[in-house]
Short mmCIF file of C-alpha atoms and ligand atoms in Angstrom, two decimals:
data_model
loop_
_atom_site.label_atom_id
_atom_site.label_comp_id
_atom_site.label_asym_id
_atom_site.label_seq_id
_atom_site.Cartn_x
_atom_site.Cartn_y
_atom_site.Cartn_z
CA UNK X 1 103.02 137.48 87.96
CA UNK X 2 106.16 136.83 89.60
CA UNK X 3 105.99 132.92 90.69
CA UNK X 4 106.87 134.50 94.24
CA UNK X 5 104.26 136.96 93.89
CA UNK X 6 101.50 133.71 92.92
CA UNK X 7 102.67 131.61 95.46
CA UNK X 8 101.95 134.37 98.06
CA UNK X 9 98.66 135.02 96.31
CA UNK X 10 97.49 131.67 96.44
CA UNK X 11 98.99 131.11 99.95
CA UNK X 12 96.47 133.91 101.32
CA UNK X 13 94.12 132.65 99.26
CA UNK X 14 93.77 129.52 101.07
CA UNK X 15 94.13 131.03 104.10
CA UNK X 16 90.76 133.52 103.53
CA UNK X 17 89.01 130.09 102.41
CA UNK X 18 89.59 128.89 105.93
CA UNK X 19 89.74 131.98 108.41
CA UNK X 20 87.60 134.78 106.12
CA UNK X 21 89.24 137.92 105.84
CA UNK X 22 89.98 139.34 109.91
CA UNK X 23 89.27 142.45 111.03
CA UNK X 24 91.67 141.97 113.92
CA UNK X 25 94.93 139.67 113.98
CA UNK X 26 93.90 135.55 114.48
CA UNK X 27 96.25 134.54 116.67
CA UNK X 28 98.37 132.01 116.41
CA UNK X 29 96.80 129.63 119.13
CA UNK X 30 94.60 131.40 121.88
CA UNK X 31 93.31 129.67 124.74
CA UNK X 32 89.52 129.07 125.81
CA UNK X 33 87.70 128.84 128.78
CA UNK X 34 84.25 127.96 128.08
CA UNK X 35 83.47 125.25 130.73
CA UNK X 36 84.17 124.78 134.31
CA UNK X 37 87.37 127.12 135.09
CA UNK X 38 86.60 130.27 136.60
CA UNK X 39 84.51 128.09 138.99
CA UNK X 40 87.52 125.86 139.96
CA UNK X 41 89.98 128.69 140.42
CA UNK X 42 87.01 130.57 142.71
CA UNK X 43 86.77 127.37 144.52
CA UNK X 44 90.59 127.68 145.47
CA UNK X 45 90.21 131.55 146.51
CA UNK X 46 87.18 130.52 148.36
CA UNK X 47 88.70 127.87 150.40
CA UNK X 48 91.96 129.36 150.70
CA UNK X 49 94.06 126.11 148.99
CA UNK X 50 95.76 128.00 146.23
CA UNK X 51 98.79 126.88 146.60
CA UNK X 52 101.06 123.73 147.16
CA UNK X 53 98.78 121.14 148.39
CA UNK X 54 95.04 120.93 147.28
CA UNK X 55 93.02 118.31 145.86
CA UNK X 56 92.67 119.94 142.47
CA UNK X 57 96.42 118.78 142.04
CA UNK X 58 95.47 115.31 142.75
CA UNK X 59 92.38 115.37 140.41
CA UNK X 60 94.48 117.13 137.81
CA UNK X 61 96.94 113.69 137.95
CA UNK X 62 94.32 110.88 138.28
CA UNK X 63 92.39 113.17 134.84
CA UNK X 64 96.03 113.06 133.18
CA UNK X 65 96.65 109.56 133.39
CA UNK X 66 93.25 108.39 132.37
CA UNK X 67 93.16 110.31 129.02
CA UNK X 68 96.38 109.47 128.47
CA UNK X 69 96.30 105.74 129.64
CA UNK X 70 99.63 106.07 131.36
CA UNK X 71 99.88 104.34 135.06
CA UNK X 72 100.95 108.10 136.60
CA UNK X 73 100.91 111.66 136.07
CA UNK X 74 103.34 113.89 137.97
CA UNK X 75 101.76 117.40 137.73
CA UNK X 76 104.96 119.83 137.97
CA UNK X 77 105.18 123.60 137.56
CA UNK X 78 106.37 123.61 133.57
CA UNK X 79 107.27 121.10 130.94
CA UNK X 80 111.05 122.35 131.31
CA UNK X 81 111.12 121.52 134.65
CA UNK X 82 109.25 118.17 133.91
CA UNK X 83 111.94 117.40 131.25
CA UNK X 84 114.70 118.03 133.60
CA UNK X 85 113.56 115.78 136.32
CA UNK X 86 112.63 112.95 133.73
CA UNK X 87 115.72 113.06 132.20
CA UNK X 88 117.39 113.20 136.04
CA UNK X 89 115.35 110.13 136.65
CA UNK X 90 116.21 108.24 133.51
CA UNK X 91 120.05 108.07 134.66
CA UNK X 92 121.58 111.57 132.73
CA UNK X 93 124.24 112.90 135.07
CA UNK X 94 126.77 115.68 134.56
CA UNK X 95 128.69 114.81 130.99
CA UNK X 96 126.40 112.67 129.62
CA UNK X 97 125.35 113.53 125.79
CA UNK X 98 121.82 112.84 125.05
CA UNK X 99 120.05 113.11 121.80
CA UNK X 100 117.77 115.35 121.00
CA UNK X 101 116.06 116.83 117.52
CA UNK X 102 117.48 119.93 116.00
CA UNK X 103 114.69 121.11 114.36
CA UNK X 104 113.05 121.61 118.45
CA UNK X 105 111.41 124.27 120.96
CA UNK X 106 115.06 125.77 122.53
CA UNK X 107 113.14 124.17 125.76
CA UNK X 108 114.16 120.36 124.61
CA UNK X 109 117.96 121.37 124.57
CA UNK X 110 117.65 124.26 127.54
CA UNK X 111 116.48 120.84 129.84
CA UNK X 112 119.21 118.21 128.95
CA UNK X 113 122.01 121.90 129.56
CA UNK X 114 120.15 121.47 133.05
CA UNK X 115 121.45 118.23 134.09
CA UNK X 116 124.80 119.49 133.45
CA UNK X 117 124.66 117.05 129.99
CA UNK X 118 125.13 118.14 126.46
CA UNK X 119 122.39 117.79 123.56
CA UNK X 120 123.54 116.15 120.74
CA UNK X 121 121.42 116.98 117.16
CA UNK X 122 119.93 114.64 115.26
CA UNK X 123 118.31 114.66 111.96
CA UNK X 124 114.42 114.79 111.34
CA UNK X 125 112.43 112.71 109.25
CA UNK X 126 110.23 114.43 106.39
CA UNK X 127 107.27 113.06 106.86
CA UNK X 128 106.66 112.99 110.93
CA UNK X 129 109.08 115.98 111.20
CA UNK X 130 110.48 114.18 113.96
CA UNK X 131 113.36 112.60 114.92
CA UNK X 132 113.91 109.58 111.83
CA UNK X 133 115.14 106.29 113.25
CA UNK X 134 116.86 105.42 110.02
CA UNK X 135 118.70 108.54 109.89
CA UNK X 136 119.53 108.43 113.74
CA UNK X 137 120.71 104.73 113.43
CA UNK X 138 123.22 105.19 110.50
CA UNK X 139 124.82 108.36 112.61
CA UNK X 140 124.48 105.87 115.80
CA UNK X 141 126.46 102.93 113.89
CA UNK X 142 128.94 105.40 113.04
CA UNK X 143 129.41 107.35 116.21
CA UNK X 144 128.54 104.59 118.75
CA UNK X 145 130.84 102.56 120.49
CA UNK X 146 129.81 99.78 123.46
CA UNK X 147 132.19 100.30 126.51
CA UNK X 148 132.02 97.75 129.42
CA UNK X 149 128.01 97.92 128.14
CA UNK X 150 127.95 101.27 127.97
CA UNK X 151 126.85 103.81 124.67
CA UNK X 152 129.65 105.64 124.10
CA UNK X 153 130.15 108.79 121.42
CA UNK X 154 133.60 107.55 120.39
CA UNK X 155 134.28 111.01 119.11
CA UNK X 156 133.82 112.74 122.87
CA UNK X 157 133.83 109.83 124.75
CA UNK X 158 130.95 111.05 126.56
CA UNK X 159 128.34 108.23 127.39
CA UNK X 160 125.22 108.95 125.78
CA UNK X 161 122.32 108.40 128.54
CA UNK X 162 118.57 109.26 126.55
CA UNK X 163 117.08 109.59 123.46
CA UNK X 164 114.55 112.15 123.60
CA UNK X 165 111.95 112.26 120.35
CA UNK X 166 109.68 115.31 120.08
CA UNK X 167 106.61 115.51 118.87
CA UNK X 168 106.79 118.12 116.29
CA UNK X 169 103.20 120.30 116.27
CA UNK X 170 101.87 116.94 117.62
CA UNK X 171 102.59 114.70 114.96
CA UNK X 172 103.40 111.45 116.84
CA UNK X 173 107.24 110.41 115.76
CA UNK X 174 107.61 106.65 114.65
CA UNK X 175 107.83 105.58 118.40
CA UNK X 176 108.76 101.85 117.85
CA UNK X 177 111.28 101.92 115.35
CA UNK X 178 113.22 104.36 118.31
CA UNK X 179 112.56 102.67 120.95
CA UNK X 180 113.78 99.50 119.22
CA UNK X 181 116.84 101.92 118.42
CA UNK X 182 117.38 102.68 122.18
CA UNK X 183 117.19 99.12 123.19
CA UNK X 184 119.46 98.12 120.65
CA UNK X 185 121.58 100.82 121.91
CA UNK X 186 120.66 100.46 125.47
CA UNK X 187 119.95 103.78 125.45
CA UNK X 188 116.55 105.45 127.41
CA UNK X 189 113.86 106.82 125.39
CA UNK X 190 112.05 109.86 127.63
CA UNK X 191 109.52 111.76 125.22
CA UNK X 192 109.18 114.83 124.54
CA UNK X 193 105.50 115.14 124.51
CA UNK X 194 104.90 118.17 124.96
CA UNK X 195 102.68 119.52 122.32
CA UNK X 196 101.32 115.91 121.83
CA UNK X 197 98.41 115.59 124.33
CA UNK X 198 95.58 114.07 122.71
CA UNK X 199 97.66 112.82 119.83
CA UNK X 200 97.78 108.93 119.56
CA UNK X 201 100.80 106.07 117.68
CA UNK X 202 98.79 103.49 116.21
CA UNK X 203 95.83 103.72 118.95
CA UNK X 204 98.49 104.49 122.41
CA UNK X 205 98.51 107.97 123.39
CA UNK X 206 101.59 109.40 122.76
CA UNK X 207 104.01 109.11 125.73
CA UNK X 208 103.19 105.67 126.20
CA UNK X 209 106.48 104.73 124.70
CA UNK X 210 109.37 106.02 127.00
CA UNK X 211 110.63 105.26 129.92
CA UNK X 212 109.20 108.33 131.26
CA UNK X 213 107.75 111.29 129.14
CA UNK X 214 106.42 115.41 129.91
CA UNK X 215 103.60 117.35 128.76
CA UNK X 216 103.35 121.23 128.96
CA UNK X 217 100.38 123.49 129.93
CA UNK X 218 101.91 126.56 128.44
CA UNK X 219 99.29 128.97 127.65
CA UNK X 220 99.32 128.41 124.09
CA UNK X 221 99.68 124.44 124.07
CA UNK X 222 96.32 122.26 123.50
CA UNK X 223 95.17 122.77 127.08
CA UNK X 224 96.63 125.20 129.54
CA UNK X 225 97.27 125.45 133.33
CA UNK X 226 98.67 129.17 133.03
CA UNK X 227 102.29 127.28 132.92
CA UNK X 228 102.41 123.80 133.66
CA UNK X 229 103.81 120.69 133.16
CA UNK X 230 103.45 116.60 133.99
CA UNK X 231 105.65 114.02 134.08
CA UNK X 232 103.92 110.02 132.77
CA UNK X 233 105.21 106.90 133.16
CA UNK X 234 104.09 103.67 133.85
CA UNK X 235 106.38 102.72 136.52
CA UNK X 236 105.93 102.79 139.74
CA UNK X 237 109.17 103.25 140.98
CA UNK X 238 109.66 106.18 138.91
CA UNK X 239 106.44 107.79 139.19
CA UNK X 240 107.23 107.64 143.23
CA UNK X 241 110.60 109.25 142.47
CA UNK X 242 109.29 111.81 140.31
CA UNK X 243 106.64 112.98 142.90
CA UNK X 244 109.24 113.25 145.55
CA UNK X 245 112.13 114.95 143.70
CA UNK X 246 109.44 117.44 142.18
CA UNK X 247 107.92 118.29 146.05
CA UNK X 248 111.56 118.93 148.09
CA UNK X 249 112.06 115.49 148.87
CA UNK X 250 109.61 115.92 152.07
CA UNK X 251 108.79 112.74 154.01
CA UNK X 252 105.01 112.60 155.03
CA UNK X 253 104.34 113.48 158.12
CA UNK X 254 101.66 115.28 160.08
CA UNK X 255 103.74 118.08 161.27
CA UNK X 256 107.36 117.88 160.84
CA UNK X 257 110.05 119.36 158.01
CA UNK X 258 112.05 116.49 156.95
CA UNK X 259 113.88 116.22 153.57
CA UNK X 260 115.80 113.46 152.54
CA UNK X 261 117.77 114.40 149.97
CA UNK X 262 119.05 117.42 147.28
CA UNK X 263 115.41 118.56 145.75
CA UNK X 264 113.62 120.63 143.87
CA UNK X 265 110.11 123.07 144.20
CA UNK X 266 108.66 122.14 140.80
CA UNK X 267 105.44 121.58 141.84
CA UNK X 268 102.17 122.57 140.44
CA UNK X 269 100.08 124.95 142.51
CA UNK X 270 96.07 124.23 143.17
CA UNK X 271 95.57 127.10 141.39
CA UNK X 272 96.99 126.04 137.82
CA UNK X 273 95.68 122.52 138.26
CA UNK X 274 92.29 124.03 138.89
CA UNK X 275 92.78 125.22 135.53
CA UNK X 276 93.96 122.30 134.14
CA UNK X 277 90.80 119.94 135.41
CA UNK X 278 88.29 122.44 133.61
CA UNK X 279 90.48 122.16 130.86
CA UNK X 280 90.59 118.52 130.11
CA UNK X 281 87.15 118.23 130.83
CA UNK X 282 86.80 120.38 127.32
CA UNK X 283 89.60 118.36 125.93
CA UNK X 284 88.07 115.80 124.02
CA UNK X 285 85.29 118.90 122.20
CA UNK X 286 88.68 121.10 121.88
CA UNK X 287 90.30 117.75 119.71
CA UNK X 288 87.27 117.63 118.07
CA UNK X 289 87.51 121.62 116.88
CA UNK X 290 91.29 121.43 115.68
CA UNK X 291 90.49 118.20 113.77
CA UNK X 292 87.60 120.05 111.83
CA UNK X 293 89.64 123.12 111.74
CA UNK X 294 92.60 120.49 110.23
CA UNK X 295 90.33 119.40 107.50
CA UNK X 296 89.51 122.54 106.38
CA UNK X 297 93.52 123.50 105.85
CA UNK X 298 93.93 120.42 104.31
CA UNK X 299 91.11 120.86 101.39
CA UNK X 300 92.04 124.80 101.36
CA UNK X 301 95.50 123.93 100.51
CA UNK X 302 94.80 120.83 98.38
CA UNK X 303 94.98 122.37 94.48
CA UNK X 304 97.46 124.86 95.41
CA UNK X 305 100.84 123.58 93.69
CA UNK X 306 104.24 124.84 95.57
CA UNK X 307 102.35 124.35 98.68
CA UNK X 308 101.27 121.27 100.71
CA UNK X 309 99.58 120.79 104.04
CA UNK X 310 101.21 118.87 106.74
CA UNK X 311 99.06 116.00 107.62
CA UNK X 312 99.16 113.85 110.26
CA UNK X 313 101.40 110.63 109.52
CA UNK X 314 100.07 107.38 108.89
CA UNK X 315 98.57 105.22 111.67
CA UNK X 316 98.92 108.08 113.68
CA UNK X 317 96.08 110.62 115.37
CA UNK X 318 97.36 113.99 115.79
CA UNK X 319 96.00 116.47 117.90
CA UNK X 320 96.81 119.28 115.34
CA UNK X 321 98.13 121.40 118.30
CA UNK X 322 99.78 123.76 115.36
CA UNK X 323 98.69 123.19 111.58
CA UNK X 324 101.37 124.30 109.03
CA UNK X 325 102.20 124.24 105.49
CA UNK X 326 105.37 123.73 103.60
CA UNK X 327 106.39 125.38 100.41
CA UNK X 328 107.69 123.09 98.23
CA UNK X 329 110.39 124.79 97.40
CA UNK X 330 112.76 125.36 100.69
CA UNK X 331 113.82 129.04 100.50
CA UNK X 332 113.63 131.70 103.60
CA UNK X 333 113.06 134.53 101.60
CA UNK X 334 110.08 132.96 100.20
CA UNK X 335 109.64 131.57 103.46
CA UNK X 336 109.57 135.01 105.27
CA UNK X 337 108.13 137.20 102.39
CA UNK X 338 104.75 134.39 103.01
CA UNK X 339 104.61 134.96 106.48
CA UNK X 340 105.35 139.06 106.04
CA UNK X 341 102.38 139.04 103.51
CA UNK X 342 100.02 136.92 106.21
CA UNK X 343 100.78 138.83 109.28
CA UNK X 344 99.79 141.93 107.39
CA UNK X 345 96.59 139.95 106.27
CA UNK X 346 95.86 139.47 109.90
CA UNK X 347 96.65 135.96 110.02
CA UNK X 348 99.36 135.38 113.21
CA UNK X 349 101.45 132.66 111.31
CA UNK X 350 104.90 131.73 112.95
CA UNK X 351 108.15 129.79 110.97
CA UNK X 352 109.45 127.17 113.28
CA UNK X 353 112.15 127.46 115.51
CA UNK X 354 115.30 128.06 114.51
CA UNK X 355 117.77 125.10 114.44
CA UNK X 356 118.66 124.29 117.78
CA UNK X 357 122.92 123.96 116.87
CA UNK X 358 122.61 127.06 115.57
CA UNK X 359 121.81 129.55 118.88
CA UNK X 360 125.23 130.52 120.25
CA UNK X 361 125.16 128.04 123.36
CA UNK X 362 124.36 125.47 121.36
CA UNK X 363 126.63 125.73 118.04
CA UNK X 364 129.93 123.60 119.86
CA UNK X 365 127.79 120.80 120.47
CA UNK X 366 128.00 117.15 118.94
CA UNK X 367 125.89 116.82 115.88
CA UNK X 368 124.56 114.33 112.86
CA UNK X 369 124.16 115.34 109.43
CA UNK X 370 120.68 118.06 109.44
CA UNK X 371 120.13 118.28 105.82
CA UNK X 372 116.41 117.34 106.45
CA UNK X 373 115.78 119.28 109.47
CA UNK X 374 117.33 122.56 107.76
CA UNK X 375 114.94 121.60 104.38
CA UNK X 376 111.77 121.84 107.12
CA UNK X 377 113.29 124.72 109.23
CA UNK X 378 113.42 126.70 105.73
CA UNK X 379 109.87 125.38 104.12
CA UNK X 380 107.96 125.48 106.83
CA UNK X 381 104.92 127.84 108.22
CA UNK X 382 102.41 127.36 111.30
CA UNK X 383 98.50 128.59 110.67
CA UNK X 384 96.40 130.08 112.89
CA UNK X 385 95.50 126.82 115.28
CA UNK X 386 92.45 128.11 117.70
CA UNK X 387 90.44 125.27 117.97
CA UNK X 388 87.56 127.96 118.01
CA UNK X 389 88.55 128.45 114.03
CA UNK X 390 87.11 125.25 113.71
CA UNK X 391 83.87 125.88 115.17
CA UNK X 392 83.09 128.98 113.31
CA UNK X 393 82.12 128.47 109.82
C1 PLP I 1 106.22 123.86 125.14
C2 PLP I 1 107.34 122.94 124.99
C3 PLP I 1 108.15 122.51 126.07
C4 PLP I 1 108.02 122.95 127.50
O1 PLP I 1 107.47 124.12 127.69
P1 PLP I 1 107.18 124.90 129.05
O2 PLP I 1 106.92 126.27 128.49
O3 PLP I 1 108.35 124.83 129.91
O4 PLP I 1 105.96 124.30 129.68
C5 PLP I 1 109.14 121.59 125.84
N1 PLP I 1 109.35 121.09 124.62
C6 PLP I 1 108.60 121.44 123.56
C7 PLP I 1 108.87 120.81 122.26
C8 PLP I 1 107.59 122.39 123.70
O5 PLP I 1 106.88 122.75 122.63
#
């Protein structure tokens, strides 16, 4: 055989160990609602409060902010949206640059375009497949220069005003090394959580760490509201902001229409946060399923050589939101002549995005040295990620 031809053998090889052989297409990550959600979202039909007030929306929060251990949870209409405001609140104005990780949902960069600033790439790290603080502070010491106390790209001379990690498939990033970056840099950290509910940086749920940080309920994330999004932080202050800005800036009160400022309508409707309060309720079981599910991957894949399994990093819990493989060997014909051969097989696996400073609005923007994050971008593939695969045996 062809070593192509063995590597794709053995790749759906351990794929049928794990999944069996389907008679229709396993998606790539397909929601569930076994517990309490159809009766929520009745409850909101049946009472009428479907929409922008409702105390699903407050229960929704005060669930959020336990599990993750964060002071407040902003529910807001998508984890764009949540991004934009968050990075609004953490000081990014019109001009700015702010740093974000190439290899990145478009949704990271589309946020930071939003605020009228400019993403700037920066390299990943191997291992978390994250943004890598070493990397990140050699470009910084190059790039960087302090003006009157301000970070300043000394090739643009644009100020750079947040560092935003991502949480790549939910594999936690190495949070304090970056945000002991950022303060050196006095520059904000705001995380990109969005894939990372659930997963944990030696024992803090993940978007502990920033100044402020956003989960999304898309429908295929860990838990869904239909779309969704939060904003967490542990101040106050912020939290109040974020709340205000997110709900058209209207003051309290009984019966009139006052608005106190330039806001948007990012809210979360009843409706969705209905959703989301059945859903969390199952989120601890649903953890449970991908971790199994995660475990099963990771033996499947063991023996096979010119392929390893993406584990979680060390001293981190991840919530396995997407499993994935690499091949060994970086190469995107191999890459897509793997995932050709699974999709046929039934199996719905997905590359990951494309480089972020490569899509056309993107390409004139500032950028480090990506040698890493185009490695990953061309060696790696996402598995099916149900956490129903793990239940079934
Ligand atoms: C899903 C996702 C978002 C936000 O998604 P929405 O669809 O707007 O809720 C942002 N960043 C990353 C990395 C994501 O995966």
């Amino acid at each position: 055989m062809q070593p192509d031809t063995a590597l794709q053998a053995s790749f759906l090889a351990g794929l049928a160990e794990v999944l069996g052989r389907p008679q229709q297409p396993i998606p790539l990550h397909a929601p569930e609602f076994l517990g309490h959600e159809a009766a929520y979202v009745n409850e909101c039909i049946e009472t009428g409060w479907v929409s922008s007030v409702g105390q699903f929306v407050d229960r929704f929060e005060a669930m959020l902010a336990e599990f993750t251990g964060c002071k407040h949870a902003i529910a807001v209409c998508n984890g764009t949206a949540s991004l934009q405001v968050a990075l609004h609140l953490a000081g990014v104005v019109p001009g700015d640059e702010v740093i974000v990780p190439a290899l990145s949902f478009v949704a990271t960069a589309n946020a930071v375009a939003h605020c009228g600033a400019i993403p700037h790439f920066a390299e990943s790290n191997e291992s978390t497949l994250g943004l890598c603080p070493r990397a990140l502070d050699h470009h910084l010491s190059e790039t960087l220069e302090m003006r009157q106390g301000q970070p300043i790209n000394r090739h643009t001379g644009r100020r750079i005003a947040a560092l935003v990690p991502m949480h790549t498939f939910g594999h936690p990033v190495e949070l304090d090394a970056l945000q002991a970056l950022g303060a050196r840099y006095a520059i904000p950290l705001v995380e990109d959580a969005a894939e990372a509910l659930g997963s944990y940086y030696q024992g803090r749920h993940a978007g502990q760490h920033g100044l402020l940080s956003v989960l999304s309920f898309n429908g295929n994330k860990v838990v869904t509201t239909g779309g969704g999004g939060a904003i967490l932080t542990n101040d106050s202050e912020l939290a109040k902001r974020a709340k205000h800005l997110t709900t058209t800036a209207k003051v309290p009160h009984r019966w009139a229409f006052y608005h106190d400022e330039v806001a948007w309508n990012f809210r979360l409707p009843n409706l969705n946060a209905a959703l989301g309060c059945a859903q969390l309720e199952r989120l601890p079981d649903m953890l449970n399923d991908k971790r199994v599910l995660a475990q099963r991957y990771q033996q499947a894949f063991a023996g096979r050589s010119g392929l390893s399994f993406v584990a979680e990093p060390a001293h981190c819990l991840s919530n396995y939101w997407l499993n994935a493989v690499r091949i060994d060997q970086p190469d995107l014909h191999l890459r897509d002549a793997l995932l050709d051969a699974a999709n046929a097989a039934g199996y719905q696996c997905r590359p990951a995005w494309n480089l972020l400073h490569t899509l056309p609005m993107y390409q004139h923007c500032p950028r480090a040295d990506l040698t890493v994050a185009e490695r990953l971008q061309a060696s790696l593939i996402n598995l099916p990620s149900s956490p129903a695969l793990g239940r079934s045996t």
